[in-house]
PDB file of C-alpha atoms in Angstrom:
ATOM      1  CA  UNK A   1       6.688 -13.267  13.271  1.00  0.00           C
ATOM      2  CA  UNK A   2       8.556 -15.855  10.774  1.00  0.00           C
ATOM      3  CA  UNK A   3      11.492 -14.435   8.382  1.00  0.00           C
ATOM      4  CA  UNK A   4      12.217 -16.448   4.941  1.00  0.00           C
ATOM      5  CA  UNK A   5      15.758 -16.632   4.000  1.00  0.00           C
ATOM      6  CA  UNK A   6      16.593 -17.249   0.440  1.00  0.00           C
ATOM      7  CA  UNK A   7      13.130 -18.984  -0.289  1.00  0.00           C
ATOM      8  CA  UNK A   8       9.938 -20.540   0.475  1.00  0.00           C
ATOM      9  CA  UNK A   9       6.771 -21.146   0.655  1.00  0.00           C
ATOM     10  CA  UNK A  10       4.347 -19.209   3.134  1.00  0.00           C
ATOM     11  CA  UNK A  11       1.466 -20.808   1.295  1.00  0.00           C
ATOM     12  CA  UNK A  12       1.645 -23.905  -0.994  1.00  0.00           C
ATOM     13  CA  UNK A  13      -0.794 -24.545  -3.547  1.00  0.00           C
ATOM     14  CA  UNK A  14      -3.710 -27.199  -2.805  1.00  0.00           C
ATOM     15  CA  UNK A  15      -3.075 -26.938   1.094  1.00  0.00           C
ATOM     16  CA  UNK A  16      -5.934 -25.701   3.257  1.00  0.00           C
ATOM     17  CA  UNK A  17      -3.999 -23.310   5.491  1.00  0.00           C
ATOM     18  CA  UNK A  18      -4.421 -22.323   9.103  1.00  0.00           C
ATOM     19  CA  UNK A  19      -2.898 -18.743   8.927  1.00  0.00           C
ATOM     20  CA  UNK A  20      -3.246 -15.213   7.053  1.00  0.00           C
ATOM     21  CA  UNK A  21       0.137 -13.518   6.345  1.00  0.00           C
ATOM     22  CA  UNK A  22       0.934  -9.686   7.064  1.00  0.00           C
ATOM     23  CA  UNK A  23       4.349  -9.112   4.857  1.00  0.00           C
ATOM     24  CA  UNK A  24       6.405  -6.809   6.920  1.00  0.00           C
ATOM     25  CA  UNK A  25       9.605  -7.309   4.907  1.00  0.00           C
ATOM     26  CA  UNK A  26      11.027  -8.180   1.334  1.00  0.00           C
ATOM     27  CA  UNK A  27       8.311  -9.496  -1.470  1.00  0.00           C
ATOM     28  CA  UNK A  28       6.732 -12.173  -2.310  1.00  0.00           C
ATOM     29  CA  UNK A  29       4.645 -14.033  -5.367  1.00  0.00           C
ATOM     30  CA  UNK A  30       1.194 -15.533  -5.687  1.00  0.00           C
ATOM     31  CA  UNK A  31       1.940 -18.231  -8.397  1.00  0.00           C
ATOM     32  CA  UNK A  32      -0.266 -21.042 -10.177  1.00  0.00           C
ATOM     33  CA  UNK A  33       1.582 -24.416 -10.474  1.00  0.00           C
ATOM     34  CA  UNK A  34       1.648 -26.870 -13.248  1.00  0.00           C
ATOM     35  CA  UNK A  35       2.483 -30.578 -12.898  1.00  0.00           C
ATOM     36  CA  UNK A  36       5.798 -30.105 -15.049  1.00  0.00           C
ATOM     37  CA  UNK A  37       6.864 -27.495 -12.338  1.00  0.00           C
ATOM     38  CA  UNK A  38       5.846 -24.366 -14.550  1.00  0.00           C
ATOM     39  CA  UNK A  39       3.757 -22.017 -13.892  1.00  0.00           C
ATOM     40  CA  UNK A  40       2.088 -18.248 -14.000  1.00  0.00           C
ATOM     41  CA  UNK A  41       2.705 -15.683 -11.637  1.00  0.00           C
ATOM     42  CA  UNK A  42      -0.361 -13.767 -10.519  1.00  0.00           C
ATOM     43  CA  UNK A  43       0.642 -11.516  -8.358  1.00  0.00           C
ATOM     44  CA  UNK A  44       3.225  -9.664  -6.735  1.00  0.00           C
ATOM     45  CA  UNK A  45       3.413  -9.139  -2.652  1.00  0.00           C
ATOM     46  CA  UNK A  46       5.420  -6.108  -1.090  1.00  0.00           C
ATOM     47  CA  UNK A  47       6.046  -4.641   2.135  1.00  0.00           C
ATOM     48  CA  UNK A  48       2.044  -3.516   3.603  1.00  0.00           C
ATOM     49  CA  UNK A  49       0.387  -6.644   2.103  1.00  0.00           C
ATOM     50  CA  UNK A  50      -1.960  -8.667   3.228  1.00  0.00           C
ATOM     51  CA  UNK A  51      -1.167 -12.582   2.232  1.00  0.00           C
ATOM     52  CA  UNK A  52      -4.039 -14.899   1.772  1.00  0.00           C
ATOM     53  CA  UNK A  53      -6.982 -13.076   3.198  1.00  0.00           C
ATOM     54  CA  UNK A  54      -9.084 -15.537   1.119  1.00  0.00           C
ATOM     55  CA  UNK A  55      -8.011 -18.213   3.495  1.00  0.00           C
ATOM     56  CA  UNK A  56     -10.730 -16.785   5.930  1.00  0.00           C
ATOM     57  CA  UNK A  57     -13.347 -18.190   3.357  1.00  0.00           C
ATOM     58  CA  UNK A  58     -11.857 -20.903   1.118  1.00  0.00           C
ATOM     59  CA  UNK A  59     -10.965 -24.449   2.275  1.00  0.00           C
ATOM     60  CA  UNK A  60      -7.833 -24.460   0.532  1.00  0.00           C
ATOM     61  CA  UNK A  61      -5.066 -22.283  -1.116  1.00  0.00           C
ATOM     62  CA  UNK A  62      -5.944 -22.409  -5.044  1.00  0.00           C
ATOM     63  CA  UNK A  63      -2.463 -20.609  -5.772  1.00  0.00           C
ATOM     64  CA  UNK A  64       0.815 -20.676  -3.904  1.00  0.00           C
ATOM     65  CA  UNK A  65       2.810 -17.796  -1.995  1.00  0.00           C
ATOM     66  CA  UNK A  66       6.443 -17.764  -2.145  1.00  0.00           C
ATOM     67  CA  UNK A  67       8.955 -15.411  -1.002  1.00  0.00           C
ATOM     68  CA  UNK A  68      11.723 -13.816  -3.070  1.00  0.00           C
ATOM     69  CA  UNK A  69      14.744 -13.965  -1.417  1.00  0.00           C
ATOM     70  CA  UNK A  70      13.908 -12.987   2.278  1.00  0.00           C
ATOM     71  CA  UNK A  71      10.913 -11.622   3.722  1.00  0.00           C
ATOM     72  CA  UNK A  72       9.621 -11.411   7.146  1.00  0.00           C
ATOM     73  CA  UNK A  73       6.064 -11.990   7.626  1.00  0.00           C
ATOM     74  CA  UNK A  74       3.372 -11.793  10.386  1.00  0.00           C
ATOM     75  CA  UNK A  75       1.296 -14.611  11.070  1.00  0.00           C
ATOM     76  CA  UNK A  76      -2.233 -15.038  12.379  1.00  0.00           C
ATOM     77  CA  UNK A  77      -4.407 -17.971  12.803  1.00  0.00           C
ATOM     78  CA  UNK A  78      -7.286 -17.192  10.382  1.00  0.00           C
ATOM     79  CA  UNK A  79     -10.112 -18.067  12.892  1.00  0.00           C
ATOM     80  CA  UNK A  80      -8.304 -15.383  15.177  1.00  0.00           C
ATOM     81  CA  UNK A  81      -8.526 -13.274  12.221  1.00  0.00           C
ATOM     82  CA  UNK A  82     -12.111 -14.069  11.905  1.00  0.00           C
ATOM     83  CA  UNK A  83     -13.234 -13.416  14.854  1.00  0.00           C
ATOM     84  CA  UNK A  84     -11.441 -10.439  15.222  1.00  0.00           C
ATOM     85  CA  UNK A  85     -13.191  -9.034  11.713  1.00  0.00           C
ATOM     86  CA  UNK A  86     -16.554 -10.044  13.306  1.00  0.00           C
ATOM     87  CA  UNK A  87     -16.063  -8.111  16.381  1.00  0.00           C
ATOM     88  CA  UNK A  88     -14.785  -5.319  14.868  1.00  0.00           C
ATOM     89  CA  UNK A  89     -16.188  -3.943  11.615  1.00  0.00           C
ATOM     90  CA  UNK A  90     -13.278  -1.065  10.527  1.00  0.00           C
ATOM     91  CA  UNK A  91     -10.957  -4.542  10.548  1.00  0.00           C
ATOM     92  CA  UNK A  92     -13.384  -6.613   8.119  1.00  0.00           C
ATOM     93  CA  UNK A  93     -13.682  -3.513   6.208  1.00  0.00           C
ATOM     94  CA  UNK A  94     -10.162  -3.134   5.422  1.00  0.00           C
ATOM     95  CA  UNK A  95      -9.856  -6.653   4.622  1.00  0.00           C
ATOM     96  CA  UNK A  96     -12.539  -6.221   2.112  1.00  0.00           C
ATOM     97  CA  UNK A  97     -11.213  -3.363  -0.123  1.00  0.00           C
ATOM     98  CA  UNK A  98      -7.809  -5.214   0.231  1.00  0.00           C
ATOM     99  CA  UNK A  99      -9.325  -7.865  -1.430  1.00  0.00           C
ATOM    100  CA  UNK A 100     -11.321  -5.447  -3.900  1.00  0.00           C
ATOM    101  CA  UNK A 101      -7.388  -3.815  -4.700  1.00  0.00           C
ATOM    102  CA  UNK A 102      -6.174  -7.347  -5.200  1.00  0.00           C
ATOM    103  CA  UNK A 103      -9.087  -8.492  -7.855  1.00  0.00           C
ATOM    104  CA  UNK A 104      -8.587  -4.981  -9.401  1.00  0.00           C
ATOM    105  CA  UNK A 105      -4.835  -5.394 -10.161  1.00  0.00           C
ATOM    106  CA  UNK A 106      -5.561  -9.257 -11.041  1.00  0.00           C
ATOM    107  CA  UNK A 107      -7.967  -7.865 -13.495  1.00  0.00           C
ATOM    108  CA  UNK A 108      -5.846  -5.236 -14.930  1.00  0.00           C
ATOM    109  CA  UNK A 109      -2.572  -8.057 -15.138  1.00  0.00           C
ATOM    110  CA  UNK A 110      -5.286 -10.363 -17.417  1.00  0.00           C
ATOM    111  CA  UNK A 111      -5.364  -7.189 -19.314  1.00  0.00           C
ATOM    112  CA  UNK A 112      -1.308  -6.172 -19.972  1.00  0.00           C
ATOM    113  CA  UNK A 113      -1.319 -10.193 -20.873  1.00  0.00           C
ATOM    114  CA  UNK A 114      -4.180  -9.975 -22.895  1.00  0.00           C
ATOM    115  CA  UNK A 115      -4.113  -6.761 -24.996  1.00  0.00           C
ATOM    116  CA  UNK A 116      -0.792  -5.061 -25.046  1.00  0.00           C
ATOM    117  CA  UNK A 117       2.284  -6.018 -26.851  1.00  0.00           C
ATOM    118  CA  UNK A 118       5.721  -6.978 -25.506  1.00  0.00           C
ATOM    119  CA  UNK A 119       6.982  -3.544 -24.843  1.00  0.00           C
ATOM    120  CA  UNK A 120       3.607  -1.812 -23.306  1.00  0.00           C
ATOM    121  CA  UNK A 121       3.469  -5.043 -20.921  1.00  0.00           C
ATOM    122  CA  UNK A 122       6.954  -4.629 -19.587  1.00  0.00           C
ATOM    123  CA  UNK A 123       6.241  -0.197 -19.475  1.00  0.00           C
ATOM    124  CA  UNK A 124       2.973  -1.043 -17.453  1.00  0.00           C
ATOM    125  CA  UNK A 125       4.578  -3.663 -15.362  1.00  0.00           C
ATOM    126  CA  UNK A 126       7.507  -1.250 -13.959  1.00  0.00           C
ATOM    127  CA  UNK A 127       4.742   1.597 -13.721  1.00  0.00           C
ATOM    128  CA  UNK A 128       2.918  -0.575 -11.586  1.00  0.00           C
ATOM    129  CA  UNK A 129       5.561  -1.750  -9.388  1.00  0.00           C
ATOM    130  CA  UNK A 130       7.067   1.636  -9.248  1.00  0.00           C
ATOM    131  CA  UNK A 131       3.471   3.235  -7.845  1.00  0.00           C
ATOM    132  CA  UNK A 132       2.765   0.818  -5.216  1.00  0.00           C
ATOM    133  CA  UNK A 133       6.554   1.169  -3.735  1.00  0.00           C
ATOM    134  CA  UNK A 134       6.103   4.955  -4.003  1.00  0.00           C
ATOM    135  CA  UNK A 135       2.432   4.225  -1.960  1.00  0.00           C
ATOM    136  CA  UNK A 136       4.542   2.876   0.884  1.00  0.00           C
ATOM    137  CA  UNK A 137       7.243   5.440   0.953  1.00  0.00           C
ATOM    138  CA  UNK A 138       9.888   2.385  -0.102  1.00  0.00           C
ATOM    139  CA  UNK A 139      11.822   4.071  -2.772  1.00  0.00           C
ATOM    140  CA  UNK A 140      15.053   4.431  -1.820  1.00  0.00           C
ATOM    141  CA  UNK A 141      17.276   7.668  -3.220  1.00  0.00           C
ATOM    142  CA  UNK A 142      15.354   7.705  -6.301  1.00  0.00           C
ATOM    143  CA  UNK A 143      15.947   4.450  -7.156  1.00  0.00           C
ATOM    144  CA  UNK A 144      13.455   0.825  -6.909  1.00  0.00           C
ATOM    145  CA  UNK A 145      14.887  -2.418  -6.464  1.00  0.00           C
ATOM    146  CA  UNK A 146      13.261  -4.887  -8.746  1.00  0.00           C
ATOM    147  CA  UNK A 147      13.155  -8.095  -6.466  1.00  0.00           C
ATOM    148  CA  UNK A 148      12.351 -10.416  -9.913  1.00  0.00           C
ATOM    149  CA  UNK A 149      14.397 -11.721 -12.181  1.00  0.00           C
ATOM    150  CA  UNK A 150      13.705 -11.227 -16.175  1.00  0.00           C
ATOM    151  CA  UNK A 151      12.220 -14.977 -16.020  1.00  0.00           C
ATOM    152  CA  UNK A 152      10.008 -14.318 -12.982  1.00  0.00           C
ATOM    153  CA  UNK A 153       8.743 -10.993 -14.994  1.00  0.00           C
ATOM    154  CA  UNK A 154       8.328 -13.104 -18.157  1.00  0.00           C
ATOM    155  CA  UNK A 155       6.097 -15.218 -15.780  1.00  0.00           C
ATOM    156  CA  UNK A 156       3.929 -12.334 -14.532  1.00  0.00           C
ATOM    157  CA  UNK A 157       3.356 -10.929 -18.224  1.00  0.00           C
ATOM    158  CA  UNK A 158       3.071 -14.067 -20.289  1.00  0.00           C
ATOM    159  CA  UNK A 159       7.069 -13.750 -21.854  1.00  0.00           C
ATOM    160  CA  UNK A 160       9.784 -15.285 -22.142  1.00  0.00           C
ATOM    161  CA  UNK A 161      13.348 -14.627 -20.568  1.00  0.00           C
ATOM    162  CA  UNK A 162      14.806 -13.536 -23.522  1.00  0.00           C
ATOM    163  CA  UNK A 163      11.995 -11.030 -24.950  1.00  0.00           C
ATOM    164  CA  UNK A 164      11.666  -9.712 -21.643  1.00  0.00           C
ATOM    165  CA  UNK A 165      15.307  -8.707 -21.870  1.00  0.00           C
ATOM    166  CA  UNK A 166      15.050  -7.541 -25.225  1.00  0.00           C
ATOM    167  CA  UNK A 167      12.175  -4.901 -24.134  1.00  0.00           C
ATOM    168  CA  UNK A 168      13.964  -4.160 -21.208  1.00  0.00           C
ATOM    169  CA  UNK A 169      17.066  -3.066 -23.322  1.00  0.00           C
ATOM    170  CA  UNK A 170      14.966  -0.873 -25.635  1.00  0.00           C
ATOM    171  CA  UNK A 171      13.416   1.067 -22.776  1.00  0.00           C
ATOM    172  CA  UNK A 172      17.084   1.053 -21.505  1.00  0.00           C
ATOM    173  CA  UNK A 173      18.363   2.612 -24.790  1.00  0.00           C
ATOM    174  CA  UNK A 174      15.272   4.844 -24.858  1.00  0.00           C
ATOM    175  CA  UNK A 175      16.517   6.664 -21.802  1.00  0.00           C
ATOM    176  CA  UNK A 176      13.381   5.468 -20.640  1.00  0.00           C
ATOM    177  CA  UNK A 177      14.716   3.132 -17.795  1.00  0.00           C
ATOM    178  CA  UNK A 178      18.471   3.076 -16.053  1.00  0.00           C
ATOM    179  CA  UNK A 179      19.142  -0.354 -14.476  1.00  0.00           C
ATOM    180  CA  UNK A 180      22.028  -1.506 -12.419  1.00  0.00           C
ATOM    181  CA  UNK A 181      21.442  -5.152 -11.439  1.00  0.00           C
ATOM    182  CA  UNK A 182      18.198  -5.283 -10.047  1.00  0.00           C
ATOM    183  CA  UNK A 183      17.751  -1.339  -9.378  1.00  0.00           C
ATOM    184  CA  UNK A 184      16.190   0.818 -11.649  1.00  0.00           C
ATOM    185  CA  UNK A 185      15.374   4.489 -12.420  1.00  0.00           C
ATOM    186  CA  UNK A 186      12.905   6.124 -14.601  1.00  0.00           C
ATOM    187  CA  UNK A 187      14.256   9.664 -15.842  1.00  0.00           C
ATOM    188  CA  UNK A 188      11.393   9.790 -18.446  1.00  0.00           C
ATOM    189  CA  UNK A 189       8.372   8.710 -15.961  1.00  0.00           C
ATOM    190  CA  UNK A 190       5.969  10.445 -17.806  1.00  0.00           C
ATOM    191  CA  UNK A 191       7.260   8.884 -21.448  1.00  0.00           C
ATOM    192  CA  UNK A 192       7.177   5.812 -19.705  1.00  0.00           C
ATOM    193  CA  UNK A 193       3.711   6.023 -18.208  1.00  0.00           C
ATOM    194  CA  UNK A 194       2.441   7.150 -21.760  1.00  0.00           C
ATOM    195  CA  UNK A 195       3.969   4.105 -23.468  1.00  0.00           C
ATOM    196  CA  UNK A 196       2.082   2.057 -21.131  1.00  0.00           C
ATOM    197  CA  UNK A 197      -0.938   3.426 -21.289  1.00  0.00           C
ATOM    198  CA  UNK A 198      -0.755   3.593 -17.713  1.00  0.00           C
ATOM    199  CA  UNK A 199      -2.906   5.081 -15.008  1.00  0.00           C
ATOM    200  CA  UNK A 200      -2.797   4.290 -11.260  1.00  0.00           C
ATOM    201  CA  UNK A 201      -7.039   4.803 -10.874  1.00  0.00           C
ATOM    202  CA  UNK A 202      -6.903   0.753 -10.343  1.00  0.00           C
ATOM    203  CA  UNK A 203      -4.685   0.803  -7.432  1.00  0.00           C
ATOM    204  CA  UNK A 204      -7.118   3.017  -5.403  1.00  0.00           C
ATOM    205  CA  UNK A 205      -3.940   4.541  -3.442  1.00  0.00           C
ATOM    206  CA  UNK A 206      -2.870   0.499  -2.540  1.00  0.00           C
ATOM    207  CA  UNK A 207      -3.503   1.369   1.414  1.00  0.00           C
ATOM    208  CA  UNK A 208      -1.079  -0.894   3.714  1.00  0.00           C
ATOM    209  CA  UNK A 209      -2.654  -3.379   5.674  1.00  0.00           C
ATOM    210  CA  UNK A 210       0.118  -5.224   7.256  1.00  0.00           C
ATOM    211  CA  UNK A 211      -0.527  -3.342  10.302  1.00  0.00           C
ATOM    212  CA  UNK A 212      -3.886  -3.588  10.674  1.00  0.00           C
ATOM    213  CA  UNK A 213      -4.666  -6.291  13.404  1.00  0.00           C
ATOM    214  CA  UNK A 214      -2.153  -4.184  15.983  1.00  0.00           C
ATOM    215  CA  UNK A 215      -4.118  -1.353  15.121  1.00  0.00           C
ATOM    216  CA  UNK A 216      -7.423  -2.904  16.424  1.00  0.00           C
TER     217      UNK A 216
END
């Protein structure tokens, strides 16, 4: 078991790495570099995932994994991990539709970039995060904590800082969303959902796997 305080890097970009990660605590991004230091964030890690499961097939890590703020993870050598998915086949199969749930929700984040405007991208983005948390029983008195900032959101949906806020505001003065620093309500879910255009059918329930090796 490691634990990330503040920030890090579990898996940096263009490294072949020796371990899969089990995220037991905080969150975490998948992000693509750029020489000048920018980049895209693909994906967003929370408490249940299952961190570079591709690293039981691919030389190297294509993308980086970086913690937000702190995060505990569980690490396991991936030819332990291998092995272990060899001998027993529930184990490989759970790996597999994680890696099915991840392509899905990569494929449906091409799509908010792709095909919806400023404010549907932002609705379908907090729908998103709000299902998965709900999957893993983290909401907390009705309430989500939002571990990104409005840049690192701009950077998941193709934005900048400044239009995120702006959308963020009108779902605020929609009584759409209620935010206090980084927690947020939504006391119009269902307004919110329609906005987006959102349905969960991609997520396929987003099954926890960060307990899966101890279960074998």
């Amino acid at each position: 078991m490691r634990t990330y305080d503040g920030s890090g890097d579990i898996f940096s970009q263009g490294v072949r790495p020796e371990m899969v990660a089990f995220l037991t605590r905080g969150y975490t991004v998948g992000q693509l570099m750029d020489d000048d230091g920018k980049g895209q964030i693909l994906s967003l890690g929370i408490p249940g995932d299952a961190l570079g499961l591709e690293h039981l097939y691919l030389r190297e890590a294509d993308y980086g994994t970086r913690v937000l703020g702190t995060a505990e993870v569980a690490l396991v050598s991936r030819r332990d991990l291998a092995d272990l998915a060899s001998q027993r086949p529930a184990i490989a199969l759970a790996f597999a539709v994680s890696q099915a749930i991840d392509a899905a929700i990569t494929r449906e984040w091409l799509r908010n970039v792709g095909s919806r405007d400023g404010l549907r991208r932002i609705a379908h983005f907090l729908c998103e995060f709000a299902c998965r948390i709900d999957a893993r029983g983290l909401k907390t008195d009705d309430c989500y904590e939002l571990p990104l900032s409005q840049q690192q959101i701009g950077r998941a949906t193709g934005m900048t800082a400044v239009h995120v806020n702006r959308m963020l505001k009108t779902l605020h003065t929609a009584g759409l969303i209620e935010r206090s620093w980084r927690n947020v309500r939504f006391p119009r879910w269902d307004r919110l959902r329609e906005i987006a255009g959102f349905s969960d059918a991609y997520l396929h329930g987003g099954a926890p796997l960060a307990e899966a090796p101890a279960r074998a």
